[in-house]
Amino acid sequence: MTGSVVIRHGHEIVDDRIVYDETPLSWDEADQKAGRRLDRRMSWAFINNELCKSISYTIRCSGCSECPGEDRGMGCSECGYHGVVRQSCWVEA
């Protein structure tokens, strides 16, 4: 799987959804803007002129995990009957 690089210019809300204004960057442009060579296997973004990388993690499903302290729920249609869901976000690199 290969990564990618985008620069985020802003966002707007359309029909109660957030739509981001992003432009893809070439790896050469991204390396120059970051001041170092970026890992081609990861996804990167420049958000508010800060370099961020995409991370993903697994958490218990909010639709079927009713008891606190459980690592996973019982399973429901929200999580595909696995008890966990994948989340992702951008973090500062």
XYZ file of N, CA and C in Angstrom:
279
model
N 0.836 -1.169 0.000
C 0.000 0.000 0.000
C 0.887 1.239 0.000
N 0.637 2.157 -0.887
C 1.425 3.377 -0.947
C 0.671 4.507 -0.272
N 1.420 5.445 0.252
C 0.822 6.580 0.928
C 0.557 7.718 -0.033
N 0.176 8.847 0.533
C -0.102 10.033 -0.258
C 0.114 11.260 0.616
N 0.141 12.414 -0.022
C 0.319 13.673 0.699
C -0.684 14.678 0.168
N -1.354 15.388 1.082
C -2.282 16.448 0.702
C -1.972 17.682 1.536
N -2.403 18.813 1.030
C -2.355 20.047 1.803
C -3.796 20.516 1.955
N -4.189 20.763 3.195
C -5.568 21.164 3.481
C -5.630 22.684 3.546
N -6.521 23.248 2.714
C -6.666 24.699 2.646
C -7.768 25.208 3.561
N -8.710 24.370 3.878
C -9.835 24.785 4.712
C -10.964 23.779 4.606
N -12.128 24.190 5.065
C -13.296 23.317 5.005
C -14.565 24.157 4.960
N -15.654 23.509 4.609
C -16.970 24.134 4.652
C -17.989 23.074 5.043
N -19.131 23.518 5.530
C -20.186 22.596 5.933
C -21.273 22.632 4.871
N -21.544 21.472 4.286
C -22.554 21.330 3.248
C -23.509 20.223 3.675
N -24.785 20.537 3.790
C -25.799 19.558 4.202
C -25.408 18.861 5.503
N -24.969 19.641 6.488
C -24.567 19.129 7.808
C -23.395 18.159 7.746
N -22.587 18.235 6.721
C -21.378 17.418 6.603
C -20.185 18.333 6.367
N -19.034 17.925 6.881
C -17.813 18.703 6.688
C -17.150 18.266 5.386
N -16.877 19.228 4.512
C -16.206 18.968 3.240
C -14.874 19.721 3.273
N -13.771 18.980 3.141
C -12.441 19.580 3.213
C -11.967 19.993 1.829
N -11.282 21.131 1.768
C -10.661 21.615 0.537
C -9.193 21.198 0.583
N -8.857 20.118 -0.131
C -7.507 19.559 -0.106
C -6.947 19.456 -1.517
N -5.634 19.644 -1.616
C -4.928 19.517 -2.880
C -3.811 18.493 -2.709
N -3.709 17.518 -3.616
C -2.604 16.554 -3.501
C -1.267 17.212 -3.827
N -0.222 16.730 -3.169
C 1.140 17.194 -3.421
C 1.967 16.042 -3.963
N 2.972 16.377 -4.760
C 3.919 15.343 -5.188
C 4.854 15.057 -4.014
N 5.515 13.913 -4.070
C 6.436 13.554 -2.991
C 7.591 14.544 -2.895
N 8.078 15.034 -4.032
C 9.178 16.004 -4.019
C 8.755 17.311 -3.344
N 7.550 17.795 -3.675
C 7.039 19.012 -3.041
C 6.845 18.810 -1.538
N 6.330 17.643 -1.163
C 6.083 17.349 0.251
C 7.388 17.252 1.034
N 8.401 16.601 0.452
C 9.701 16.494 1.116
C 10.309 17.873 1.348
N 10.188 18.727 0.356
C 10.743 20.072 0.468
C 9.992 20.876 1.529
N 8.673 20.783 1.543
C 7.865 21.520 2.520
C 8.097 20.998 3.938
N 8.290 19.678 4.087
C 8.511 19.078 5.408
C 9.938 19.284 5.899
N 10.872 19.495 4.980
C 12.266 19.646 5.368
C 12.974 18.328 5.608
N 12.341 17.246 5.236
C 12.930 15.909 5.374
C 12.211 14.972 4.418
N 12.775 13.789 4.249
C 12.149 12.799 3.377
C 11.039 12.084 4.145
N 9.836 12.072 3.568
C 8.689 11.433 4.209
C 8.608 9.960 3.826
N 8.116 9.156 4.733
C 7.933 7.723 4.509
C 6.831 7.527 3.466
N 7.174 6.887 2.360
C 6.229 6.705 1.251
C 5.120 5.712 1.577
N 5.258 4.959 2.660
C 4.245 3.966 3.022
C 3.095 4.566 3.816
N 3.240 5.803 4.277
C 2.241 6.433 5.137
C 1.514 7.544 4.404
N 0.361 7.923 4.947
C -0.393 9.062 4.428
C -0.065 10.284 5.273
N 0.179 11.396 4.602
C 0.589 12.632 5.253
C -0.319 13.771 4.833
N -0.398 14.808 5.676
C -1.159 16.007 5.343
C -0.501 17.215 5.995
N -0.602 18.337 5.332
C -0.203 19.606 5.917
C -1.488 20.325 6.296
N -1.751 20.400 7.606
C -2.963 21.027 8.122
C -2.530 22.233 8.942
N -2.994 23.410 8.563
C -2.564 24.668 9.198
C -1.039 24.787 9.197
N -0.426 24.419 8.088
C 1.031 24.456 7.883
C 1.811 23.563 8.840
N 1.160 22.583 9.454
C 1.839 21.606 10.305
C 1.774 20.243 9.639
N 2.868 19.510 9.699
C 2.924 18.176 9.118
C 2.198 17.195 10.035
N 1.252 16.457 9.478
C 0.481 15.468 10.230
C 0.519 14.140 9.494
N 0.406 13.053 10.255
C 0.329 11.737 9.628
C -0.966 11.064 10.044
N -1.431 10.179 9.206
C -2.676 9.468 9.462
C -2.397 8.233 10.311
N -3.173 8.081 11.382
C -3.082 6.873 12.200
C -4.457 6.223 12.245
N -4.485 4.929 12.459
C -5.755 4.229 12.646
C -5.625 3.299 13.838
N -6.730 3.069 14.502
C -6.738 2.252 15.705
C -8.092 1.568 15.842
N -8.152 0.559 16.681
C -9.367 -0.208 16.909
C -9.900 0.099 18.304
N -11.201 0.381 18.391
C -11.849 0.587 19.683
C -13.118 -0.251 19.737
N -13.637 -0.423 20.940
C -14.864 -1.210 21.060
C -16.030 -0.439 20.455
N -16.993 -1.164 19.963
C -18.153 -0.586 19.292
C -19.053 0.098 20.321
N -19.493 1.311 20.022
C -20.372 2.031 20.941
C -21.805 1.520 20.870
N -22.129 0.788 19.816
C -23.492 0.294 19.667
C -23.784 -0.973 20.440
N -22.758 -1.727 20.796
C -23.020 -3.010 21.454
C -22.195 -3.243 22.713
N -21.365 -2.304 23.122
C -20.579 -2.490 24.349
C -21.189 -1.624 25.446
N -22.027 -2.220 26.260
C -22.741 -1.473 27.291
C -22.045 -1.530 28.642
N -21.226 -2.531 28.877
C -20.547 -2.671 30.166
C -19.188 -1.982 30.110
N -18.903 -1.066 31.055
C -17.579 -0.430 31.051
C -16.482 -1.439 31.358
N -15.352 -1.236 30.732
C -14.213 -2.105 30.970
C -14.079 -3.249 29.986
N -15.078 -3.476 29.168
C -14.976 -4.541 28.166
C -14.039 -4.109 27.051
N -13.273 -5.052 26.523
C -12.396 -4.753 25.390
C -13.160 -4.707 24.082
N -14.250 -5.445 24.000
C -15.058 -5.470 22.781
C -16.503 -5.722 23.155
N -17.387 -5.338 22.249
C -18.806 -5.546 22.479
C -19.235 -6.938 22.053
N -20.549 -7.174 22.157
C -21.103 -8.483 21.797
C -21.226 -8.647 20.286
N -21.317 -7.530 19.576
C -21.482 -7.559 18.128
C -22.853 -7.047 17.741
N -22.904 -6.211 16.725
C -24.169 -5.665 16.236
C -23.982 -5.291 14.764
N -25.049 -4.771 14.161
C -24.958 -4.419 12.743
C -24.039 -3.216 12.515
N -23.854 -2.374 13.527
C -22.979 -1.207 13.395
C -21.524 -1.608 13.180
N -21.089 -2.672 13.864
C -19.683 -3.091 13.788
C -19.500 -4.356 12.960
N -20.552 -4.827 12.320
C -20.433 -6.042 11.518
C -20.322 -7.287 12.373
N -20.895 -7.216 13.583
C -20.927 -8.354 14.517
C -19.532 -8.791 14.957
N -18.602 -7.812 15.065
C -17.247 -8.094 15.548
C -16.996 -7.512 16.934
N -17.777 -6.523 17.329
C -17.604 -5.903 18.638
C -16.592 -4.774 18.674
N -15.889 -4.535 17.578
C -14.902 -3.453 17.505
C -15.069 -2.689 16.190
N -14.614 -1.452 16.177
C -14.658 -0.625 14.969
C -13.296 0.030 14.768
N -12.968 0.369 13.526
C -11.714 1.052 13.197
C -11.983 2.553 13.145
N -11.087 3.325 13.712
C -11.141 4.778 13.679
C -9.817 5.277 13.114
N -9.830 6.469 12.545
C -8.583 7.061 12.067
C -8.634 8.566 12.271
N -7.467 9.172 12.372
C -7.380 10.616 12.548
C -5.981 11.082 12.149
N -5.834 12.394 12.050
C -4.539 13.002 11.765
C -3.900 13.421 13.078
N -2.609 13.154 13.251
C -1.857 13.589 14.431
C -0.587 14.299 13.967
N -0.101 15.210 14.796
C 1.133 15.923 14.457
C 2.295 14.948 14.366
N 3.103 15.126 13.340
C 4.247 14.223 13.146
C 5.449 14.702 13.916
